[in-house]
Short mmCIF file of C-alpha atoms in Angstrom, two decimals:
data_model
loop_
_atom_site.label_atom_id
_atom_site.label_comp_id
_atom_site.label_asym_id
_atom_site.label_seq_id
_atom_site.Cartn_x
_atom_site.Cartn_y
_atom_site.Cartn_z
CA MET H 1 7.21 -13.24 3.32
CA SER H 2 6.42 -13.29 -0.22
CA THR H 3 3.11 -12.11 -0.94
CA VAL H 4 0.86 -9.56 0.60
CA SER H 5 -3.02 -9.47 0.81
CA VAL H 6 -5.47 -7.16 2.72
CA ARG H 7 -8.22 -8.95 4.35
CA TYR H 8 -11.63 -6.89 4.83
CA ILE H 9 -14.29 -8.18 6.87
CA VAL H 10 -17.63 -7.48 5.10
CA ASP H 11 -21.49 -8.14 6.00
CA ASP H 12 -22.43 -9.31 2.57
CA VAL H 13 -19.67 -10.65 0.08
CA ASP H 14 -21.55 -10.21 -2.98
CA ALA H 15 -22.32 -6.95 -2.33
CA ALA H 16 -18.91 -6.02 -1.54
CA ILE H 17 -17.74 -8.09 -4.93
CA ALA H 18 -19.98 -5.59 -6.59
CA PHE H 19 -18.36 -2.39 -5.12
CA TYR H 20 -14.96 -3.30 -5.66
CA ARG H 21 -15.41 -4.67 -9.32
CA ASP H 22 -17.96 -2.03 -10.58
CA ARG H 23 -16.83 1.12 -8.60
CA LEU H 24 -12.97 0.63 -8.13
CA GLY H 25 -12.03 -1.87 -11.08
CA PHE H 26 -11.09 -4.95 -9.19
CA ARG H 27 -11.41 -8.39 -10.65
CA GLU H 28 -12.62 -11.55 -8.96
CA LEU H 29 -10.05 -14.21 -8.69
CA MET H 30 -12.54 -16.66 -6.75
CA HIS H 31 -15.52 -16.78 -5.03
CA PRO H 32 -15.60 -20.43 -3.87
CA ASP H 33 -18.01 -19.73 -0.56
CA PRO H 34 -20.60 -17.11 0.11
CA ALA H 35 -18.17 -16.06 2.85
CA PHE H 36 -15.25 -15.70 1.04
CA ALA H 37 -13.81 -14.02 -2.03
CA MET H 38 -10.56 -12.86 -3.52
CA LEU H 39 -10.14 -9.76 -5.77
CA THR H 40 -7.05 -8.12 -7.24
CA HIS H 41 -6.15 -4.78 -8.55
CA GLY H 42 -2.96 -3.97 -9.74
CA GLY H 43 -0.37 -5.50 -6.93
CA LEU H 44 -3.12 -5.63 -4.48
CA ARG H 45 -4.97 -8.83 -3.64
CA LEU H 46 -8.07 -8.26 -1.40
CA VAL H 47 -9.44 -10.95 0.59
CA LEU H 48 -13.24 -10.44 1.36
CA VAL H 49 -14.95 -12.53 4.16
CA ALA H 50 -17.82 -12.41 6.12
CA PRO H 51 -18.05 -13.19 9.74
CA VAL H 52 -18.14 -16.97 10.43
CA PRO H 53 -19.10 -18.98 13.43
CA GLU H 54 -16.78 -20.92 15.30
CA GLY H 55 -16.14 -24.26 13.55
CA HIS H 56 -16.75 -23.09 10.29
CA PRO H 57 -14.05 -24.37 7.78
CA GLY H 58 -12.95 -21.01 6.67
CA GLY H 59 -10.47 -19.92 9.39
CA GLY H 60 -10.11 -16.15 8.44
CA SER H 61 -13.02 -14.62 10.04
CA ARG H 62 -14.27 -16.96 12.87
CA PRO H 63 -14.51 -15.38 16.19
CA MET H 64 -11.13 -14.52 18.19
CA PRO H 65 -10.27 -17.27 21.26
CA ASP H 66 -11.54 -14.77 23.55
CA GLY H 67 -15.12 -14.55 21.76
CA THR H 68 -14.64 -11.00 20.09
CA ALA H 69 -16.36 -11.39 16.98
CA GLN H 70 -14.71 -9.84 13.93
CA ARG H 71 -16.40 -6.87 12.16
CA PRO H 72 -16.23 -4.46 9.42
CA GLY H 73 -15.29 -1.04 9.93
CA GLY H 74 -12.11 0.50 11.64
CA TRP H 75 -9.71 3.10 9.99
CA ASN H 76 -6.90 0.95 8.88
CA ARG H 77 -7.22 0.85 5.14
CA PHE H 78 -5.60 0.25 1.71
CA MET H 79 -5.13 3.15 -0.70
CA LEU H 80 -5.56 3.17 -4.34
CA GLN H 81 -3.63 5.88 -6.39
CA VAL H 82 -5.70 7.61 -9.08
CA GLU H 83 -4.64 9.99 -11.85
CA ASP H 84 -7.41 12.61 -11.25
CA LEU H 85 -8.80 12.71 -7.77
CA PRO H 86 -11.68 14.97 -8.06
CA ALA H 87 -13.07 13.34 -11.33
CA ALA H 88 -12.83 10.00 -9.42
CA VAL H 89 -14.62 11.69 -6.51
CA GLY H 90 -17.47 13.26 -8.82
CA GLU H 91 -17.67 9.83 -10.67
CA LEU H 92 -18.01 7.84 -6.99
CA ARG H 93 -20.44 10.48 -5.77
CA ALA H 94 -22.42 10.28 -8.70
CA ALA H 95 -22.68 6.70 -8.27
CA GLY H 96 -24.11 7.24 -4.63
CA VAL H 97 -20.82 6.15 -2.96
CA THR H 98 -20.49 6.97 0.80
CA PHE H 99 -17.65 9.60 1.57
CA ARG H 100 -16.40 10.04 5.07
CA ASN H 101 -14.66 13.26 4.26
CA GLU H 102 -13.75 15.74 1.51
CA ILE H 103 -10.45 15.71 -0.38
CA THR H 104 -7.75 16.89 1.97
CA GLY H 105 -3.84 17.64 1.32
CA GLY H 106 -1.24 15.31 2.64
CA ILE H 107 2.55 14.79 2.42
CA GLY H 108 3.09 14.62 -1.47
CA ALA H 109 -0.42 13.73 -2.33
CA ARG H 110 -3.75 14.69 -1.85
CA GLN H 111 -6.64 12.21 -0.98
CA VAL H 112 -10.13 11.29 0.31
CA MET H 113 -11.82 8.35 2.03
CA ILE H 114 -14.65 6.39 0.61
CA GLU H 115 -16.49 3.37 2.20
CA ASP H 116 -17.49 0.13 0.91
CA PRO H 117 -21.45 -1.03 1.38
CA SER H 118 -20.00 -2.46 4.98
CA GLY H 119 -18.46 0.48 6.15
CA ASN H 120 -14.84 -0.32 5.37
CA PRO H 121 -12.55 2.76 4.51
CA VAL H 122 -10.73 2.92 0.94
CA GLU H 123 -8.69 5.86 0.71
CA LEU H 124 -7.59 7.28 -2.98
CA PHE H 125 -4.84 9.19 -3.42
CA GLU H 126 -3.14 11.19 -5.99
CA PRO H 127 0.38 12.10 -6.09
CA LEU H 128 1.53 15.58 -6.24
CA ARG H 129 3.67 16.38 -9.06
CA GLY H 130 7.07 17.96 -9.15
CA SER H 131 9.31 18.03 -6.03
CA SER H 132 7.86 16.13 -3.68
CA PRO H 133 8.90 13.02 -1.77
CA GLY H 134 5.56 11.66 -3.04
CA ALA H 135 6.52 12.60 -6.78
CA TRP H 136 9.70 10.56 -6.81
CA VAL H 137 8.83 7.43 -4.78
CA THR H 138 5.62 7.26 -6.92
CA CYS H 139 7.78 7.45 -10.04
CA LEU H 140 9.85 4.50 -8.98
CA ASP H 141 6.90 2.60 -7.90
CA ASN H 142 5.38 2.99 -11.50
CA ARG H 143 8.14 1.36 -13.20
CA MET B 1 -1.13 28.98 15.23
CA ALA B 2 2.03 26.15 14.90
CA ALA B 3 3.11 25.38 11.28
CA ASP B 4 2.46 22.01 10.12
CA PRO B 5 5.45 20.24 11.01
CA LEU B 6 4.98 18.07 7.97
CA ASP B 7 5.78 21.30 6.01
CA ALA B 8 9.29 20.76 5.69
CA LEU B 9 8.81 17.29 3.64
CA ARG B 10 6.89 19.18 1.09
CA LEU B 11 9.75 21.81 0.24
CA SER B 12 12.67 19.29 -0.62
CA VAL B 13 13.08 16.36 -3.31
CA VAL B 14 14.65 14.66 -0.40
CA PRO B 15 13.83 13.79 2.96
CA VAL B 16 15.26 15.92 5.69
CA ASP B 17 18.39 14.27 6.99
CA PRO B 18 17.75 10.66 5.19
CA ARG B 19 18.79 7.57 7.20
CA PRO B 20 21.52 5.62 5.87
CA GLU B 21 19.28 2.74 5.53
CA PHE B 22 16.67 4.58 3.60
CA THR B 23 19.22 6.16 1.32
CA ALA B 24 20.63 2.78 0.61
CA ALA B 25 17.25 1.30 -0.30
CA LEU B 26 16.61 4.18 -2.41
CA LEU B 27 19.51 3.88 -4.51
CA ARG B 28 19.12 0.10 -4.89
CA ARG B 29 15.69 1.02 -6.50
CA ILE B 30 17.08 3.82 -8.54
CA THR B 31 19.88 1.70 -9.85
CA SER B 32 17.52 -1.29 -10.54
CA ALA B 33 15.48 1.46 -12.30
CA ALA B 34 18.61 2.28 -14.37
CA ALA B 35 19.14 -1.11 -15.14
CA GLU B 36 15.93 -1.85 -16.62
CA ALA B 37 15.81 1.12 -18.68
CA GLN B 38 19.14 0.10 -20.23
CA THR B 39 17.91 -3.43 -20.73
CA ARG B 40 14.94 -2.04 -22.26
CA MET B 41 17.00 -0.02 -24.70
CA ASN B 42 19.39 -2.88 -25.59
CA GLU B 43 16.34 -5.08 -25.99
CA ALA B 44 14.64 -2.65 -28.46
CA VAL B 45 15.45 -3.62 -32.18
CA ALA B 46 13.28 -0.91 -33.91
CA GLY B 47 11.81 2.07 -32.77
CA THR B 48 14.43 3.10 -30.24
CA SER B 49 13.59 6.77 -29.69
CA GLU B 50 15.91 9.24 -29.06
CA GLU B 51 13.52 9.85 -25.89
CA VAL B 52 14.61 6.62 -24.55
CA GLY B 53 18.15 7.14 -25.00
CA ASN B 54 17.57 10.28 -22.99
CA ILE B 55 16.28 8.36 -20.24
CA GLY B 56 19.33 6.26 -19.79
CA LEU B 57 21.80 9.25 -20.06
CA ALA B 58 19.53 11.33 -17.74
CA ILE B 59 19.88 8.43 -15.12
CA GLN B 60 23.46 7.78 -15.84
CA ARG B 61 24.37 11.26 -15.91
CA ALA B 62 22.74 11.41 -12.05
CA LEU B 63 24.48 8.20 -11.32
CA ASP B 64 28.02 9.20 -12.79
CA ASN B 65 28.52 12.35 -11.70
CA ALA B 66 27.43 12.79 -8.15
CA GLU B 67 30.04 12.28 -5.53
CA GLN B 68 28.44 12.46 -1.86
CA MET B 69 25.10 10.90 -1.23
CA GLN B 70 23.13 13.98 -0.54
CA VAL B 71 24.21 15.45 -3.79
CA ARG B 72 23.75 12.15 -5.68
CA MET B 73 20.36 11.79 -4.33
CA GLN B 74 19.04 15.51 -5.37
CA ALA B 75 20.69 14.95 -8.68
CA ARG B 76 18.62 11.78 -9.18
CA ALA B 77 15.39 13.19 -8.09
CA ALA B 78 16.01 16.11 -10.24
CA ALA B 79 16.58 14.15 -13.17
CA ILE B 80 13.69 12.00 -12.36
CA ASP B 81 11.29 15.04 -11.94
CA GLU B 82 12.46 15.92 -15.41
CA LEU B 83 11.26 12.52 -16.42
CA ILE B 84 8.05 12.73 -14.73
CA ALA B 85 7.30 16.35 -16.28
CA SER B 86 8.28 14.67 -19.82
CA GLY B 87 6.07 11.79 -19.27
CA ALA B 88 8.97 9.77 -20.65
CA LEU B 89 9.60 7.30 -17.59
CA GLU B 90 5.95 6.36 -17.35
CA ARG B 91 5.83 5.30 -21.19
CA HIS B 92 9.10 3.78 -21.57
CA VAL B 93 10.46 2.50 -18.24
CA SER B 94 7.26 1.43 -16.53
CA SER B 95 7.17 -2.66 -16.65
CA GLN B 96 3.47 -2.03 -16.41
CA PRO B 97 2.26 0.80 -18.14
CA ALA B 98 -1.32 1.97 -16.98
CA PRO B 99 -3.65 0.71 -19.49
CA ARG B 100 -6.13 3.23 -20.35
CA PRO B 101 -9.29 2.07 -19.24
CA PRO B 102 -11.75 1.24 -21.77
CA GLN B 103 -14.89 3.73 -22.39
CA GLY B 104 -16.92 3.83 -19.44
CA ALA B 105 -14.67 2.17 -17.07
CA PRO B 106 -14.29 3.88 -13.52
CA ILE B 107 -11.45 6.31 -13.39
CA ALA B 108 -10.49 4.83 -10.16
CA ALA B 109 -9.45 1.73 -12.26
CA ARG B 110 -6.42 3.40 -13.08
CA VAL B 111 -4.52 2.14 -10.34
CA ARG B 112 -0.77 2.48 -10.23
CA GLY B 113 2.27 2.19 -8.14
CA ASN B 114 2.72 -0.47 -5.05
CA PRO B 115 0.00 -1.61 -3.09
CA THR B 116 -0.37 0.77 -0.10
CA VAL B 117 -1.98 0.47 3.30
CA ARG B 118 -2.41 2.61 6.10
CA TYR B 119 -2.67 1.88 9.83
CA PHE B 120 -2.96 4.14 12.71
CA VAL B 121 -0.80 3.83 15.56
CA GLY B 122 -0.52 5.51 19.00
CA ASP B 123 3.24 5.14 19.22
CA LEU B 124 4.95 6.00 16.05
CA ASP B 125 8.61 4.84 17.14
CA ALA B 126 7.33 1.67 18.63
CA ALA B 127 5.14 0.88 15.48
CA ILE B 128 8.41 1.21 13.43
CA GLU B 129 10.61 -0.91 15.57
CA PHE B 130 7.88 -3.61 15.58
CA TYR B 131 7.59 -3.67 11.54
CA CYS B 132 11.28 -3.30 10.75
CA GLN B 133 12.44 -5.52 13.87
CA ARG B 134 9.87 -8.21 13.63
CA LEU B 135 8.37 -8.34 10.25
CA GLY B 136 11.13 -7.39 7.97
CA PHE B 137 10.26 -3.93 7.00
CA GLU B 138 12.45 -1.09 5.99
CA GLU B 139 11.96 2.41 6.98
CA GLU B 140 11.68 4.89 3.88
CA LEU B 141 10.48 8.25 5.72
CA ARG B 142 9.85 9.07 9.16
CA SER B 143 8.21 12.54 9.95
CA ALA B 144 8.01 12.14 13.58
CA PRO B 145 5.73 12.40 15.33
CA ALA B 146 3.29 11.83 13.06
CA PHE B 147 3.88 9.78 10.17
CA ALA B 148 6.28 7.28 8.69
CA MET B 149 6.44 5.18 5.57
CA LEU B 150 7.86 1.65 5.69
CA TYR B 151 8.26 -0.83 2.82
CA GLY B 152 8.45 -4.45 2.48
CA GLY B 153 7.02 -7.45 0.77
CA GLY B 154 6.47 -5.53 -2.22
CA PHE B 155 3.91 -2.98 -0.68
CA ARG B 156 4.10 0.13 1.43
CA LEU B 157 2.77 0.66 4.89
CA LEU B 158 1.98 4.27 5.78
CA LEU B 159 1.78 4.71 9.64
CA SER B 160 -0.33 7.58 10.89
CA VAL B 161 -0.74 8.84 14.65
CA PRO B 162 -4.28 9.69 15.53
CA GLY B 163 -5.06 13.48 16.06
CA LEU B 164 -1.79 14.80 14.67
CA PRO B 165 -1.25 16.49 11.29
CA GLY B 166 -1.89 14.26 8.23
CA ALA B 167 -4.05 11.43 7.92
CA GLY B 168 -4.60 11.49 11.68
CA ARG B 169 -6.30 14.66 11.40
CA PRO B 170 -10.15 14.47 12.69
CA LEU B 171 -12.94 14.24 10.20
CA PRO B 172 -15.14 17.07 9.38
CA ASP B 173 -17.53 15.61 11.86
CA GLY B 174 -14.82 15.57 14.79
CA THR B 175 -14.34 11.93 14.71
CA VAL B 176 -10.55 11.13 15.30
CA PRO B 177 -9.25 7.90 13.57
CA ALA B 178 -8.00 5.21 15.99
CA ALA B 179 -6.19 2.05 15.90
CA GLY B 180 -7.47 -1.39 15.33
CA GLY B 181 -10.31 -3.24 13.80
CA SER B 182 -10.62 -6.54 12.58
CA ASN B 183 -9.36 -5.54 8.94
CA ARG B 184 -5.57 -6.41 8.34
CA ILE B 185 -2.76 -6.99 6.16
CA THR B 186 -1.73 -10.80 5.80
CA LEU B 187 1.77 -11.90 5.13
CA GLN B 188 2.67 -15.37 3.48
CA VAL B 189 5.45 -16.99 5.83
CA THR B 190 6.70 -20.47 5.04
CA ASP B 191 6.33 -22.05 8.67
CA VAL B 192 3.52 -20.08 10.68
CA THR B 193 4.24 -22.38 13.62
CA ALA B 194 7.84 -21.26 13.76
CA ALA B 195 7.12 -17.62 13.10
CA ILE B 196 4.46 -17.51 16.02
CA ALA B 197 6.88 -19.07 18.34
CA GLU B 198 9.55 -16.91 17.53
CA LEU B 199 7.20 -13.67 17.70
CA ARG B 200 5.77 -15.17 20.84
CA ALA B 201 9.54 -15.44 22.34
CA ALA B 202 10.29 -11.61 21.20
CA GLY B 203 7.13 -10.69 23.43
CA VAL B 204 4.87 -9.96 20.69
CA ARG B 205 1.05 -10.13 21.53
CA ILE B 206 -0.48 -13.19 19.74
CA ARG B 207 -4.21 -12.52 19.25
CA ALA B 208 -4.99 -15.97 17.82
CA GLY B 209 -2.77 -18.94 17.66
CA VAL B 210 -2.14 -21.06 14.57
CA SER B 211 -5.49 -22.51 13.27
CA ALA B 212 -6.58 -24.37 10.12
CA GLY B 213 -8.53 -22.60 7.68
CA VAL B 214 -9.34 -23.80 3.84
CA ALA B 215 -5.84 -24.51 2.37
CA VAL B 216 -4.03 -22.30 4.88
CA ARG B 217 -2.77 -22.28 8.65
CA GLN B 218 -2.96 -18.75 10.18
CA ALA B 219 -2.31 -16.99 13.13
CA LEU B 220 -2.85 -13.16 14.06
CA ILE B 221 -0.43 -11.06 16.12
CA GLU B 222 -0.97 -7.40 16.90
CA ASP B 223 1.34 -4.64 16.81
CA PRO B 224 2.06 -2.36 19.59
CA ALA B 225 -1.02 -0.47 18.78
CA GLY B 226 -3.23 -3.15 18.48
CA ASN B 227 -3.69 -3.52 15.29
CA LEU B 228 -4.09 -6.85 13.63
CA VAL B 229 -1.48 -8.51 11.17
CA GLU B 230 -2.40 -11.96 9.76
CA LEU B 231 0.37 -14.70 9.21
CA TYR B 232 -0.51 -17.59 6.92
CA GLU B 233 1.10 -20.76 5.56
CA PRO B 234 -0.33 -22.37 2.21
CA THR B 235 -1.28 -25.83 2.60
CA ALA B 236 -2.49 -28.47 0.61
CA GLY B 237 -4.95 -27.24 -2.24
CA TYR B 238 -3.88 -23.43 -1.76
CA ARG B 239 -4.16 -21.48 -4.92
CA GLU B 240 -4.01 -17.85 -5.63
CA ARG B 241 -5.60 -18.04 -9.02
CA PRO B 242 -8.55 -19.74 -10.42
CA SER B 243 -7.56 -23.08 -11.97
CA ALA B 244 -7.46 -23.12 -15.65
CA SER B 245 -10.48 -25.60 -16.18
#
């Protein structure tokens, strides 16, 4: 196991690309099909797919074998570390981004949850500095 | 009102009762950081500042002076805290310094650190066992019963329990987070058929067997909470970057 990506199901790939690129600074790696795009940001690779019917060549977003359709939403999410969470929140609010909650305190970090245009959650977090596990873990990560 | 059980984690620079495996993993990464700092100092021909030297000294002091693991960890954490506070570590040890975004770029563009994903699980211990035993993650931190932090394959996986303190807390409107959904992490394997056979034999639930996609063969498994994990194997034509043309 060498490479990790996150796959998000979206209703509209183009709208999702615009959101992740313009609001969160992702870069588009490829968009070879209307139902598929691959973006990157830091060490994260984000695969965006729209649901496709059974028999579509793209295998990542077909219905499950039992017929269950894949769909956006849920609670599992990737997290992006920002330097100044309140400033990021202000900027994203001004841009009309949807928030699921307000900034909350967590273990070694404070965080907030936003939604992409399809309603998928993205968590933004800012590590607390000083004597918290978050601080040294983050410090090591940022080498 | 009961105290937040996670408060203990906010008080100390080391996890309470760190597990030996976690301590060893942390040690490896700190040692690697120290080695990298040393290499950078050796490589620097001009402009080696006193500050850079101090980083090496601080880390080396932390490495040399301590006897017991607990003491060593605290020494390192203190040294690193010092470096964080001075900003020196970020400037000189960082292999990928955070680029200052151009004027007008989104603040959230300043992404740092390892990729991090949060999954919700009903049973923390079962999830930890699944990801560590079946998928090769290592446990970094466990704050039972609400939260754990795993690491593997270059990214961090946070496990949170719905309804408990931390990320599992209900939202302001009362909605409680839950496991499941279609979004997932995808892990690259060299032989997806063999991997699925092995996982099936171990009793892992296979949500979708191996199928062909564009330049990949892939399958979906479920963790004990019902969260999807995708395994894929590159096939002919696979590429992660746009072609040069």
